[in-house]
Tab-separated table of C-alpha atoms and ligand atoms in Angstrom:
chain	number	residue	atom	x	y	z
S	1	UNK	CA	-41.842	-17.282	19.660
S	2	UNK	CA	-38.537	-16.545	18.638
S	3	UNK	CA	-37.437	-15.475	15.928
S	4	UNK	CA	-35.558	-17.409	13.284
S	5	UNK	CA	-32.584	-15.139	11.265
S	6	UNK	CA	-33.135	-15.478	7.419
S	7	UNK	CA	-29.399	-17.065	7.168
S	8	UNK	CA	-30.600	-19.841	9.512
S	9	UNK	CA	-33.864	-20.834	7.838
S	10	UNK	CA	-32.024	-20.775	4.891
S	11	UNK	CA	-28.924	-23.396	6.401
S	12	UNK	CA	-31.691	-25.800	7.879
S	13	UNK	CA	-30.779	-29.166	7.474
S	14	UNK	CA	-34.374	-30.035	8.263
S	15	UNK	CA	-38.295	-28.954	7.535
S	16	UNK	CA	-39.771	-26.765	10.300
S	17	UNK	CA	-43.672	-26.602	11.574
S	18	UNK	CA	-43.651	-23.377	12.568
S	19	UNK	CA	-41.183	-20.734	12.217
S	20	UNK	CA	-41.525	-16.900	12.825
S	21	UNK	CA	-39.454	-14.262	9.861
S	22	UNK	CA	-39.162	-10.863	10.066
S	23	UNK	CA	-38.098	-8.510	7.503
S	24	UNK	CA	-38.224	-6.413	4.491
S	25	UNK	CA	-39.947	-7.416	1.289
S	26	UNK	CA	-37.389	-7.438	-1.865
S	27	UNK	CA	-40.241	-8.537	-4.683
S	28	UNK	CA	-43.178	-9.306	-4.666
S	29	UNK	CA	-45.492	-11.543	-7.665
S	30	UNK	CA	-48.375	-13.308	-7.793
S	31	UNK	CA	-50.693	-16.138	-9.587
S	32	UNK	CA	-53.876	-16.765	-9.058
S	33	UNK	CA	-53.707	-18.666	-6.037
S	34	UNK	CA	-50.718	-17.769	-4.513
S	35	UNK	CA	-48.584	-14.596	-3.776
S	36	UNK	CA	-44.579	-14.885	-3.537
S	37	UNK	CA	-42.710	-12.241	-1.186
S	38	UNK	CA	-39.221	-12.543	-1.063
S	39	UNK	CA	-38.406	-11.486	2.590
S	40	UNK	CA	-34.796	-10.427	3.756
S	41	UNK	CA	-33.674	-9.213	7.459
S	42	UNK	CA	-29.883	-8.847	6.069
S	43	UNK	CA	-28.419	-11.323	7.968
S	44	UNK	CA	-27.521	-13.222	4.247
S	45	UNK	CA	-27.475	-11.693	0.578
S	46	UNK	CA	-29.970	-14.405	0.429
S	47	UNK	CA	-33.672	-13.696	1.221
S	48	UNK	CA	-36.351	-16.611	1.983
S	49	UNK	CA	-38.785	-17.137	-0.692
S	50	UNK	CA	-42.594	-16.604	1.287
S	51	UNK	CA	-45.555	-18.525	-0.271
S	52	UNK	CA	-49.019	-16.948	0.471
S	53	UNK	CA	-51.800	-18.861	-0.447
S	54	UNK	CA	-54.606	-17.091	-1.793
S	55	UNK	CA	-57.034	-18.399	0.991
S	56	UNK	CA	-55.190	-17.704	3.871
S	57	UNK	CA	-57.200	-15.412	6.499
S	58	UNK	CA	-54.450	-12.905	6.074
S	59	UNK	CA	-54.038	-13.349	2.157
S	60	UNK	CA	-55.165	-9.471	1.804
S	61	UNK	CA	-52.743	-8.108	3.468
S	62	UNK	CA	-50.487	-9.144	1.029
S	63	UNK	CA	-51.649	-6.802	-1.410
S	64	UNK	CA	-50.031	-4.217	1.167
S	65	UNK	CA	-46.300	-5.438	1.287
S	66	UNK	CA	-44.830	-3.523	-1.693
S	67	UNK	CA	-41.220	-3.550	-1.901
S	68	UNK	CA	-39.558	-1.780	0.904
S	69	UNK	CA	-42.805	-2.956	3.456
S	70	UNK	CA	-41.725	-4.497	6.903
S	71	UNK	CA	-43.561	-7.867	7.414
S	72	UNK	CA	-43.880	-10.468	9.882
S	73	UNK	CA	-44.540	-14.340	8.512
S	74	UNK	CA	-45.333	-17.122	10.694
S	75	UNK	CA	-45.044	-20.346	8.296
S	76	UNK	CA	-43.900	-23.639	7.646
S	77	UNK	CA	-40.342	-24.121	6.105
S	78	UNK	CA	-40.490	-26.232	3.914
S	79	UNK	CA	-38.282	-27.857	0.754
S	80	UNK	CA	-39.453	-25.583	-2.527
S	81	UNK	CA	-40.423	-26.972	-5.529
S	82	UNK	CA	-39.188	-23.522	-7.254
S	83	UNK	CA	-35.524	-23.503	-8.745
S	84	UNK	CA	-33.230	-21.051	-6.959
S	85	UNK	CA	-33.717	-22.163	-3.222
S	86	UNK	CA	-33.774	-24.971	-1.093
S	87	UNK	CA	-36.085	-23.644	1.200
S	88	UNK	CA	-39.082	-21.766	1.365
S	89	UNK	CA	-41.867	-20.833	3.660
S	90	UNK	CA	-45.413	-21.733	3.541
S	91	UNK	CA	-46.902	-18.937	5.495
S	92	UNK	CA	-49.672	-19.714	7.993
S	93	UNK	CA	-49.921	-15.456	9.270
S	94	UNK	CA	-48.695	-12.272	7.591
S	95	UNK	CA	-48.846	-9.438	8.779
S	96	UNK	CA	-47.465	-5.997	7.337
S	97	UNK	CA	-45.508	-4.095	10.479
S	98	UNK	CA	-44.907	-1.169	8.123
S	99	UNK	CA	-45.825	0.035	4.807
S	100	UNK	CA	-44.239	1.311	2.079
S	101	UNK	CA	-45.617	3.165	-1.261
S	102	UNK	CA	-44.276	3.069	-4.623
S	103	UNK	CA	-42.307	6.287	-3.810
S	104	UNK	CA	-39.289	4.345	-2.222
S	105	UNK	CA	-36.403	4.677	-3.609
S	106	UNK	CA	-35.360	1.369	-3.677
S	107	UNK	CA	-37.435	-0.174	-6.510
S	108	UNK	CA	-36.015	-3.555	-7.815
S	109	UNK	CA	-33.922	-1.747	-10.974
S	110	UNK	CA	-29.808	-1.016	-10.895
S	111	UNK	CA	-28.944	2.608	-8.975
S	112	UNK	CA	-26.169	4.434	-9.416
S	113	UNK	CA	-23.711	4.342	-6.352
S	114	UNK	CA	-23.836	7.758	-6.404
S	115	UNK	CA	-27.593	8.247	-5.831
S	116	UNK	CA	-27.193	5.209	-3.616
S	117	UNK	CA	-25.017	7.667	-1.244
S	118	UNK	CA	-27.969	10.071	-1.204
S	119	UNK	CA	-30.022	7.960	0.464
S	120	UNK	CA	-27.421	6.223	2.756
S	121	UNK	CA	-30.374	5.648	5.363
S	122	UNK	CA	-31.943	3.533	2.306
S	123	UNK	CA	-28.776	2.103	0.931
S	124	UNK	CA	-28.242	-0.926	3.926
S	125	UNK	CA	-31.192	-2.761	2.470
S	126	UNK	CA	-29.442	-3.069	-0.877
S	127	UNK	CA	-27.689	-6.309	-1.677
S	128	UNK	CA	-24.188	-4.219	-2.621
S	129	UNK	CA	-24.459	-2.352	0.985
S	130	UNK	CA	-25.757	-4.642	2.652
S	131	UNK	CA	-22.638	-7.501	1.525
S	132	UNK	CA	-20.377	-4.208	2.040
S	133	UNK	CA	-21.531	-3.844	6.370
S	134	UNK	CA	-21.554	-7.349	6.833
S	135	UNK	CA	-17.604	-7.675	5.498
S	136	UNK	CA	-16.846	-4.311	7.551
S	137	UNK	CA	-18.810	-5.720	10.823
S	138	UNK	CA	-16.724	-9.714	10.532
S	139	UNK	CA	-13.299	-7.777	9.928
S	140	UNK	CA	-13.707	-5.506	12.644
S	141	UNK	CA	-14.244	-8.558	14.404
S	142	UNK	CA	-11.109	-10.066	13.034
S	143	UNK	CA	-9.178	-7.311	13.645
S	144	UNK	CA	-9.617	-8.261	17.385
S	145	UNK	CA	-9.582	-11.842	16.829
S	146	UNK	CA	-5.750	-11.427	14.889
S	147	UNK	CA	-4.287	-9.541	18.040
S	148	UNK	CA	-6.256	-10.841	20.581
S	149	UNK	CA	-4.846	-14.482	20.092
S	150	UNK	CA	-1.189	-12.776	19.989
S	151	UNK	CA	-1.503	-11.540	23.320
S	152	UNK	CA	-1.900	-7.714	22.102
S	153	UNK	CA	-3.553	-5.668	24.407
S	154	UNK	CA	-6.210	-3.404	23.242
S	155	UNK	CA	-5.941	0.208	24.126
S	156	UNK	CA	-8.798	3.201	23.890
S	157	UNK	CA	-6.711	6.117	22.378
S	158	UNK	CA	-8.194	9.805	23.277
S	159	UNK	CA	-10.482	10.964	20.149
S	160	UNK	CA	-9.519	14.816	21.604
S	161	UNK	CA	-6.215	15.647	21.884
S	162	UNK	CA	-3.883	19.026	22.364
S	163	UNK	CA	-0.903	16.807	19.967
S	164	UNK	CA	-0.256	16.342	16.381
S	165	UNK	CA	0.414	13.012	15.614
S	166	UNK	CA	1.933	13.337	12.578
S	167	UNK	CA	3.147	16.965	12.775
S	168	UNK	CA	1.617	17.304	9.462
S	169	UNK	CA	-1.252	19.777	10.572
S	170	UNK	CA	-4.784	18.021	8.810
S	171	UNK	CA	-6.712	18.468	12.210
S	172	UNK	CA	-9.837	19.901	12.668
S	173	UNK	CA	-10.685	22.252	15.574
S	174	UNK	CA	-12.275	20.954	18.607
S	175	UNK	CA	-13.444	24.321	20.381
S	176	UNK	CA	-16.119	26.030	22.410
S	177	UNK	CA	-15.386	29.590	21.670
S	178	UNK	CA	-17.702	32.182	20.576
S	179	UNK	CA	-15.883	31.692	16.891
S	180	UNK	CA	-18.117	35.248	16.472
S	181	UNK	CA	-16.612	36.742	19.785
S	182	UNK	CA	-13.662	34.696	21.192
S	183	UNK	CA	-12.072	35.884	24.324
S	184	UNK	CA	-8.460	37.769	23.534
S	185	UNK	CA	-5.370	38.010	24.936
S	186	UNK	CA	-4.547	40.643	27.776
S	187	UNK	CA	-2.595	42.759	24.404
S	188	UNK	CA	-6.374	42.378	22.725
S	189	UNK	CA	-4.050	40.797	19.416
S	190	UNK	CA	-5.198	37.030	19.926
S	191	UNK	CA	-7.874	34.804	20.924
S	192	UNK	CA	-6.975	33.134	24.422
S	193	UNK	CA	-6.888	29.764	24.009
S	194	UNK	CA	-6.114	29.281	27.669
S	195	UNK	CA	-10.390	30.703	27.743
S	196	UNK	CA	-10.924	27.886	25.570
S	197	UNK	CA	-12.880	24.578	27.181
S	198	UNK	CA	-9.468	22.307	27.783
S	199	UNK	CA	-7.324	25.497	28.290
S	200	UNK	CA	-5.264	25.323	25.007
S	201	UNK	CA	-5.925	24.352	21.952
S	202	UNK	CA	-7.508	21.015	20.841
S	203	UNK	CA	-8.056	18.847	18.259
S	204	UNK	CA	-9.444	15.618	17.073
S	205	UNK	CA	-7.129	12.812	16.803
S	206	UNK	CA	-5.185	12.197	13.349
S	207	UNK	CA	-3.542	8.936	14.695
S	208	UNK	CA	-3.637	7.095	18.298
S	209	UNK	CA	0.037	5.934	17.456
S	210	UNK	CA	1.904	8.395	19.637
S	211	UNK	CA	-0.761	7.449	22.905
S	212	UNK	CA	0.124	3.327	22.048
S	213	UNK	CA	3.922	4.622	21.649
S	214	UNK	CA	2.920	4.884	25.624
S	215	UNK	CA	1.558	1.864	26.212
S	216	UNK	CA	3.710	-0.692	24.156
S	217	UNK	CA	6.688	1.082	26.518
S	218	UNK	CA	4.232	-0.563	29.479
S	219	UNK	CA	2.700	-3.569	28.227
S	220	UNK	CA	4.983	-4.267	25.227
S	221	UNK	CA	2.504	-5.158	22.703
S	222	UNK	CA	-0.611	-3.017	21.680
S	223	UNK	CA	-3.338	-2.159	19.562
S	224	UNK	CA	-5.544	0.247	18.815
S	225	UNK	CA	-8.609	0.560	16.758
S	226	UNK	CA	-10.681	3.606	16.175
S	227	UNK	CA	-11.578	6.828	14.129
S	228	UNK	CA	-9.501	8.872	13.551
S	229	UNK	CA	-9.667	12.727	11.629
S	230	UNK	CA	-7.860	14.668	8.708
S	231	UNK	CA	-8.677	17.597	7.095
S	232	UNK	CA	-6.777	17.527	4.110
S	233	UNK	CA	-8.712	18.499	1.196
S	234	UNK	CA	-8.197	15.744	-0.798
S	235	UNK	CA	-11.197	14.610	-3.162
S	236	UNK	CA	-9.973	11.111	-4.082
S	237	UNK	CA	-11.606	8.090	-3.887
S	238	UNK	CA	-9.331	6.931	-1.277
S	239	UNK	CA	-9.283	9.703	1.432
S	240	UNK	CA	-11.694	10.629	3.666
S	241	UNK	CA	-11.817	12.992	6.793
S	242	UNK	CA	-13.093	10.435	9.517
S	243	UNK	CA	-12.017	6.914	8.997
S	244	UNK	CA	-11.171	4.167	11.266
S	245	UNK	CA	-7.471	2.917	11.463
S	246	UNK	CA	-6.240	-0.691	13.463
S	247	UNK	CA	-2.538	1.217	15.096
S	248	UNK	CA	-0.322	-2.147	16.380
S	249	UNK	CA	2.818	-0.536	18.506
S	250	UNK	CA	5.206	-3.484	19.423
S	251	UNK	CA	7.902	-3.015	22.013
S	252	UNK	CA	11.131	-4.941	21.167
S	253	UNK	CA	10.365	-5.365	16.801
S	254	UNK	CA	12.721	-3.245	14.686
S	255	UNK	CA	11.045	-2.410	11.237
S	256	UNK	CA	11.283	-6.108	10.103
S	257	UNK	CA	9.034	-7.450	12.531
S	258	UNK	CA	7.166	-4.611	11.528
S	259	UNK	CA	6.567	-5.510	7.968
S	260	UNK	CA	6.175	-9.233	8.958
S	261	UNK	CA	3.758	-8.517	10.941
S	262	UNK	CA	1.556	-6.541	8.349
S	263	UNK	CA	1.766	-8.733	5.713
S	264	UNK	CA	0.743	-11.513	8.491
S	265	UNK	CA	-2.395	-9.141	8.895
S	266	UNK	CA	-3.318	-8.397	5.564
S	267	UNK	CA	-3.471	-12.080	4.650
S	268	UNK	CA	-5.172	-12.864	8.084
S	269	UNK	CA	-8.092	-11.076	7.122
S	270	UNK	CA	-8.569	-11.850	3.360
S	271	UNK	CA	-7.890	-15.357	4.866
S	272	UNK	CA	-11.228	-14.400	7.555
S	273	UNK	CA	-13.519	-12.477	4.854
S	274	UNK	CA	-13.268	-15.507	2.309
S	275	UNK	CA	-14.548	-17.956	5.326
S	276	UNK	CA	-16.855	-15.948	6.744
S	277	UNK	CA	-18.169	-13.750	3.818
S	278	UNK	CA	-17.891	-15.897	1.496
S	279	UNK	CA	-21.461	-15.353	-0.294
S	280	UNK	CA	-21.044	-11.882	-0.250
S	281	UNK	CA	-17.826	-11.973	-1.436
S	282	UNK	CA	-18.672	-13.768	-4.776
S	283	UNK	CA	-21.370	-11.481	-5.099
S	284	UNK	CA	-19.207	-8.911	-5.265
S	285	UNK	CA	-16.948	-10.680	-8.013
S	286	UNK	CA	-20.162	-11.203	-10.159
S	287	UNK	CA	-21.460	-7.430	-9.686
S	288	UNK	CA	-18.444	-5.324	-8.350
S	289	UNK	CA	-15.268	-6.649	-10.016
S	290	UNK	CA	-14.873	-9.991	-12.113
S	291	UNK	CA	-10.948	-10.596	-10.798
S	292	UNK	CA	-11.431	-10.308	-7.511
S	293	UNK	CA	-11.765	-13.773	-6.052
S	294	UNK	CA	-9.030	-14.522	-7.917
S	295	UNK	CA	-7.031	-11.282	-6.534
S	296	UNK	CA	-7.487	-12.126	-3.152
S	297	UNK	CA	-5.874	-16.242	-3.635
S	298	UNK	CA	-3.116	-14.645	-5.357
S	299	UNK	CA	-1.993	-12.194	-2.501
S	300	UNK	CA	-2.973	-14.915	0.137
S	301	UNK	CA	-0.112	-17.418	-1.854
S	302	UNK	CA	2.422	-14.930	-2.732
S	303	UNK	CA	4.974	-13.479	-0.392
S	304	UNK	CA	4.807	-9.657	-0.602
S	305	UNK	CA	7.232	-7.747	-1.837
S	306	UNK	CA	9.425	-6.221	-0.067
S	307	UNK	CA	11.725	-2.949	-1.930
S	308	UNK	CA	13.378	-0.180	-0.464
S	309	UNK	CA	12.214	3.738	-1.704
S	310	UNK	CA	15.998	4.158	-3.392
S	311	UNK	CA	15.178	0.174	-5.225
S	312	UNK	CA	11.645	1.360	-6.010
S	313	UNK	CA	12.862	5.107	-7.939
S	314	UNK	CA	15.486	3.443	-10.051
S	315	UNK	CA	12.715	1.314	-11.127
S	316	UNK	CA	10.365	4.497	-11.770
S	317	UNK	CA	13.322	5.458	-13.183
S	318	UNK	CA	14.145	2.924	-15.370
S	319	UNK	CA	10.448	2.608	-16.395
S	320	UNK	CA	10.545	4.610	-19.471
S	321	UNK	CA	6.945	5.805	-18.097
S	322	UNK	CA	5.528	9.329	-18.709
S	323	UNK	CA	4.390	10.117	-15.457
S	324	UNK	CA	2.837	12.882	-14.681
S	325	UNK	CA	4.927	13.335	-11.116
S	326	UNK	CA	8.405	13.858	-11.525
S	327	UNK	CA	10.526	10.903	-10.054
S	328	UNK	CA	13.185	12.042	-7.874
S	329	UNK	CA	15.330	10.872	-4.727
S	330	UNK	CA	14.008	12.506	-2.326
S	331	UNK	CA	10.456	13.292	-3.095
S	332	UNK	CA	7.464	11.472	-2.564
S	333	UNK	CA	6.000	8.541	-4.181
S	334	UNK	CA	2.410	9.435	-5.735
S	335	UNK	CA	-0.438	7.647	-6.133
S	336	UNK	CA	0.701	6.628	-9.882
S	337	UNK	CA	4.002	5.817	-9.110
S	338	UNK	CA	2.900	3.236	-6.119
S	339	UNK	CA	-0.034	2.066	-8.629
S	340	UNK	CA	2.934	1.116	-11.485
S	341	UNK	CA	5.356	-0.308	-8.650
S	342	UNK	CA	2.105	-3.313	-7.379
S	343	UNK	CA	0.261	-3.098	-10.733
S	344	UNK	CA	3.002	-3.439	-13.734
S	345	UNK	CA	6.036	-3.896	-12.616
S	346	UNK	CA	5.826	-6.327	-9.258
S	347	UNK	CA	2.134	-6.880	-9.939
S	348	UNK	CA	2.375	-7.873	-5.835
S	349	UNK	CA	1.416	-6.128	-2.730
S	350	UNK	CA	4.963	-4.683	-2.317
S	351	UNK	CA	6.154	-3.012	1.067
S	352	UNK	CA	8.086	-0.055	0.158
S	353	UNK	CA	10.701	0.947	3.263
S	354	UNK	CA	13.563	3.538	4.036
S	355	UNK	CA	12.457	6.710	3.192
S	356	UNK	CA	14.034	9.681	2.744
S	357	UNK	CA	14.218	11.273	5.993
S	358	UNK	CA	12.718	15.119	4.934
S	359	UNK	CA	9.492	13.384	3.785
S	360	UNK	CA	8.461	11.431	6.348
S	361	UNK	CA	7.138	12.270	10.043
S	362	UNK	CA	9.027	13.099	12.388
S	363	UNK	CA	9.035	10.324	14.985
S	364	UNK	CA	10.591	7.494	12.255
S	365	UNK	CA	13.952	6.228	13.548
S	366	UNK	CA	17.098	7.459	11.160
S	367	UNK	CA	18.612	5.042	9.657
S	368	UNK	CA	22.885	4.793	10.399
S	369	UNK	CA	25.065	4.258	8.177
S	370	UNK	CA	22.947	7.122	5.150
S	371	UNK	CA	25.499	8.430	2.119
S	372	UNK	CA	25.278	12.266	2.882
S	373	UNK	CA	21.925	13.993	1.253
S	374	UNK	CA	20.290	10.375	1.340
S	375	UNK	CA	19.451	9.929	4.913
S	376	UNK	CA	16.473	7.934	5.453
S	377	UNK	CA	14.402	6.643	8.075
S	378	UNK	CA	12.941	3.334	8.390
S	379	UNK	CA	9.338	3.797	7.566
S	380	UNK	CA	7.163	1.207	5.572
S	381	UNK	CA	4.097	1.562	3.340
S	382	UNK	CA	2.185	-1.406	2.246
S	383	UNK	CA	0.822	-0.629	-1.232
S	384	UNK	CA	-1.567	-2.703	-2.270
S	385	UNK	CA	-2.582	-3.318	-6.761
S	386	UNK	CA	-5.671	-1.202	-7.343
S	387	UNK	CA	-5.411	1.416	-4.136
S	388	UNK	CA	-1.960	1.960	-2.927
S	389	UNK	CA	-1.032	2.492	-0.189
S	390	UNK	CA	-3.076	0.782	2.746
S	391	UNK	CA	-0.739	0.588	5.112
S	392	UNK	CA	1.617	2.982	6.920
S	393	UNK	CA	4.264	2.810	9.695
S	394	UNK	CA	7.539	2.688	10.751
S	395	UNK	CA	9.918	1.927	13.214
S	396	UNK	CA	9.976	4.618	15.906
S	397	UNK	CA	12.961	6.804	16.878
S	398	UNK	CA	13.865	5.625	20.855
S	399	UNK	CA	17.092	7.734	20.760
S	400	UNK	CA	16.212	11.330	22.805
S	401	UNK	CA	18.834	12.716	20.900
S	402	UNK	CA	18.180	11.574	17.360
S	403	UNK	CA	14.371	12.007	18.048
S	404	UNK	CA	14.684	15.804	19.348
S	405	UNK	CA	17.024	16.538	15.857
S	406	UNK	CA	14.205	14.856	14.005
S	407	UNK	CA	11.517	17.083	15.733
S	408	UNK	CA	14.071	20.224	14.555
S	409	UNK	CA	14.197	19.118	10.905
S	410	UNK	CA	10.148	19.340	10.843
S	411	UNK	CA	9.861	22.324	12.710
S	412	UNK	CA	8.241	21.261	15.784
S	413	UNK	CA	8.133	22.125	19.234
S	414	UNK	CA	9.320	20.074	21.909
S	415	UNK	CA	7.327	21.726	24.878
S	416	UNK	CA	3.577	19.963	23.784
S	417	UNK	CA	5.198	16.708	22.849
S	418	UNK	CA	7.246	16.444	26.866
S	419	UNK	CA	5.748	13.689	27.616
S	420	UNK	CA	6.404	11.547	23.791
S	421	UNK	CA	10.338	12.766	24.834
S	422	UNK	CA	10.031	11.383	28.081
S	423	UNK	CA	9.595	7.626	26.713
S	424	UNK	CA	12.891	8.078	25.399
S	425	UNK	CA	14.350	8.745	28.795
S	426	UNK	CA	12.973	6.196	30.914
S	427	UNK	CA	13.591	2.443	29.933
S	428	UNK	CA	13.177	3.304	26.191
S	429	UNK	CA	13.210	0.117	23.837
S	430	UNK	CA	13.389	-0.453	20.105
S	431	UNK	CA	9.832	-0.387	19.103
S	432	UNK	CA	7.824	-0.508	15.701
S	433	UNK	CA	4.430	-0.079	14.582
S	434	UNK	CA	2.111	0.731	11.567
S	435	UNK	CA	-1.567	2.136	10.905
S	436	UNK	CA	-4.076	-0.184	7.962
S	437	UNK	CA	-6.878	2.152	6.828
S	438	UNK	CA	-9.670	0.052	7.982
S	439	UNK	CA	-11.804	1.089	4.754
S	440	UNK	CA	-8.946	1.065	2.308
S	441	UNK	CA	-8.682	-2.576	3.279
S	442	UNK	CA	-12.236	-3.187	2.997
S	443	UNK	CA	-12.366	-1.520	-0.426
S	444	UNK	CA	-9.003	-4.371	-0.983
S	445	UNK	CA	-10.964	-7.406	0.262
S	446	UNK	CA	-14.835	-5.841	-1.266
S	447	UNK	CA	-13.253	-4.786	-4.621
S	448	UNK	CA	-15.697	-1.735	-3.873
S	449	UNK	CA	-13.650	0.809	-5.764
S	450	UNK	CA	-14.972	4.281	-3.665
S	451	UNK	CA	-14.111	4.891	0.048
S	452	UNK	CA	-17.464	6.502	0.170
S	453	UNK	CA	-19.092	3.040	-0.216
S	454	UNK	CA	-17.446	1.275	2.589
S	455	UNK	CA	-17.543	3.139	5.441
S	456	UNK	CA	-21.587	3.898	6.623
S	457	UNK	CA	-21.776	7.492	6.533
S	458	UNK	CA	-18.885	9.498	4.604
S	459	UNK	CA	-17.375	12.745	5.819
S	460	UNK	CA	-15.613	14.226	3.347
S	461	UNK	CA	-15.121	17.542	1.938
S	462	UNK	CA	-18.221	19.443	1.890
S	463	UNK	CA	-20.203	16.206	2.610
S	464	UNK	CA	-21.160	15.234	6.277
S	465	UNK	CA	-25.259	14.361	5.644
S	466	UNK	CA	-26.712	11.458	8.171
B	501	4AD	O1	0.426	6.880	6.848
B	501	4AD	P1	-0.640	7.094	7.424
B	501	4AD	O2	-0.619	9.123	7.753
B	501	4AD	O3	0.196	6.600	9.100
B	501	4AD	C1	-0.150	7.038	10.477
B	501	4AD	O4	-0.939	8.177	10.562
B	501	4AD	C2	1.118	6.462	11.561
B	501	4AD	N1	0.429	7.251	12.597
B	501	4AD	C3	0.759	5.091	11.620
B	501	4AD	C4	1.236	4.561	12.936
B	501	4AD	O5	2.451	3.841	12.472
B	501	4AD	N2	1.003	4.071	14.174
B	501	4AD	O6	-1.747	6.720	8.119
B	501	4AD	C5	-2.435	5.527	7.958
B	501	4AD	C6	-3.232	4.260	6.602
B	501	4AD	C7	-2.839	4.516	5.310
B	501	4AD	O7	-1.870	4.215	4.960
B	501	4AD	C8	-4.213	4.745	4.958
B	501	4AD	O8	-4.601	3.225	4.831
B	501	4AD	C9	-4.881	5.153	6.042
B	501	4AD	O9	-4.092	5.254	6.740
B	501	4AD	N3	-5.436	6.965	5.713
B	501	4AD	C10	-6.800	7.218	5.373
B	501	4AD	N4	-7.798	6.080	5.135
B	501	4AD	C11	-9.023	7.128	4.358
B	501	4AD	N5	-9.062	8.315	4.208
B	501	4AD	C12	-7.515	9.218	4.908
B	501	4AD	N6	-7.592	10.530	4.610
B	501	4AD	C13	-6.508	8.494	5.054
B	501	4AD	N7	-5.260	8.634	5.435
B	501	4AD	C14	-4.741	7.716	6.138
B	502	MG	MG1	0.755	6.875	4.642
C-alpha cells in the first residue's frame, strides 16, 4: 500500500477507508478507551492525530510509541470530533519501527536555539527547524524558476579554484601536501606549490562571479547557485564560512538594470514563500518575529529606495547619531550605518550604489567624470531592515585598460587573471551582476535572527560539527 503524506491527508476533501501514514511521534495522550498519538512526517508543520482504540490487537505497541519514535499507521481517515483539526486517523494497524526512550533530547518543551544547534542531527524534527528547512527547499526551487522563466542559463561554477574572485584574500586553502614535511623549492626556502595536487596553490571559491562572467559573455544571461567559502574570522549572526550564493550575470546590462533585477528577484522570492509556505510563515510570525508578515507585505508593496553612497554619507552625517564607527566619505559603511539607513531613515529596503573605488573590488566599473579624490565605481549593495546587506553587486569593468588600472590599484598581479582580461580583449560588452546570500535571504523571509539557524549544518569559526 502506498504511503500518504500527512500534508496531503490534512488537505483531503473526502474521508478514506484505508490510508497509510509513516512518521515520528510528537506527543501521546492516553484516556481509558483510547490513545491519541500525534504523527509528524515533516511534510507539513501540522501533524496528524492518530486515534488508537484500546481494543485494537496492536494496542500494546502504543506503549512503546514515545516522543521521537518512528511509527507506521494503517487506518481510516475520518472527520475529527475534536477541536483543532478537520481530519484524524482511526488506526486499524499500529506499529513502532524504531523506539526512542526518554533520553530523546527533543521532548515537548521549549529549547534554546543554542541547545538545538548542538543537536543539529535532530533539530529538523522540531517545528521551527522543520519550517525553516521547508522554506529553504522551496526558495531554492523558486530561485531556479525565477531565472529559468527569464531565459537565464544555470552555470555550475567550480568550487575549487586558483583565483581569488574578490581579491580580498579570504580563501580556504585546498592542498594534499604533507603539512609537516612539504616539498621545498630548489633553494630550500619555500614550499614548492608546483608539487601540490593542482600544480599550483588552490582554494575553495569565494564567488562564482568571474566564471559567470565568462558564460554571460557567451550565453548572455546566466546565474550560478552554489556553495561559497570565506575564511574571514567574523563571529557574527550574519556570517558563515560556508554559505550559498546566487549570482546572476547579465550581458548588455548596466548598474540600473542590475538594481532593477535584484529588486524583482527579492520580491519574487518573498511572494513565492508567502504563496507556498503560508503555514510555516505564520508559525514564524507567531513564535519568532511578530512583525514578520506585515514587514513582508510592506516590502512587496513599496519600491525599494535607491540612494548613492555620497547621499548615504550625507544622511548619516546629518543624522545626529553617535556611531561607533566614524562616518566619512571614503570609509566603508558598517552594519550600524546600514541599519540606520534602512531601519530609521528610509524604513525600507535600500540599494546604495556608486561606492568609493578604493573600498570596492577590482572588477567594478569605474564611473566617468568623478571629482578628483572622489572616484567611485558602479557598485551596489541592497540593504534590508534587520539584517543589512543581503545583495552585493556591480556593473563590471569592460574596458581593458581601466580593468588593469583597477587591478593595479588593488595590488593584484595580472598573470593569474589572464583569462579574465581576455574577456575584455575579445568582444567585450557592458555587463552586470550581483550575489544574493541565500542564508541572509532566508533570515529575512523567516525572521530567524542567526545565520546558524537557516543552514542545515553551520560552518563558523571553531565549528564544523556534523
Ligand atoms: O558582497 P559579496 O562579497 O559579493 C560577491 O561575492 C560578488 N562576487 C557577487 C557578485 O557580484 N556576483 O557577497 C554577496 C552576498 C552578500 O551581500 C551577502 O548576502 C552574502 O553574499 N555573503 C555572506 N553570507 C553569509 N556569510 C558570509 N560570510 C557572507 N559573505 C557574503
Ligand atoms: Mg558585499
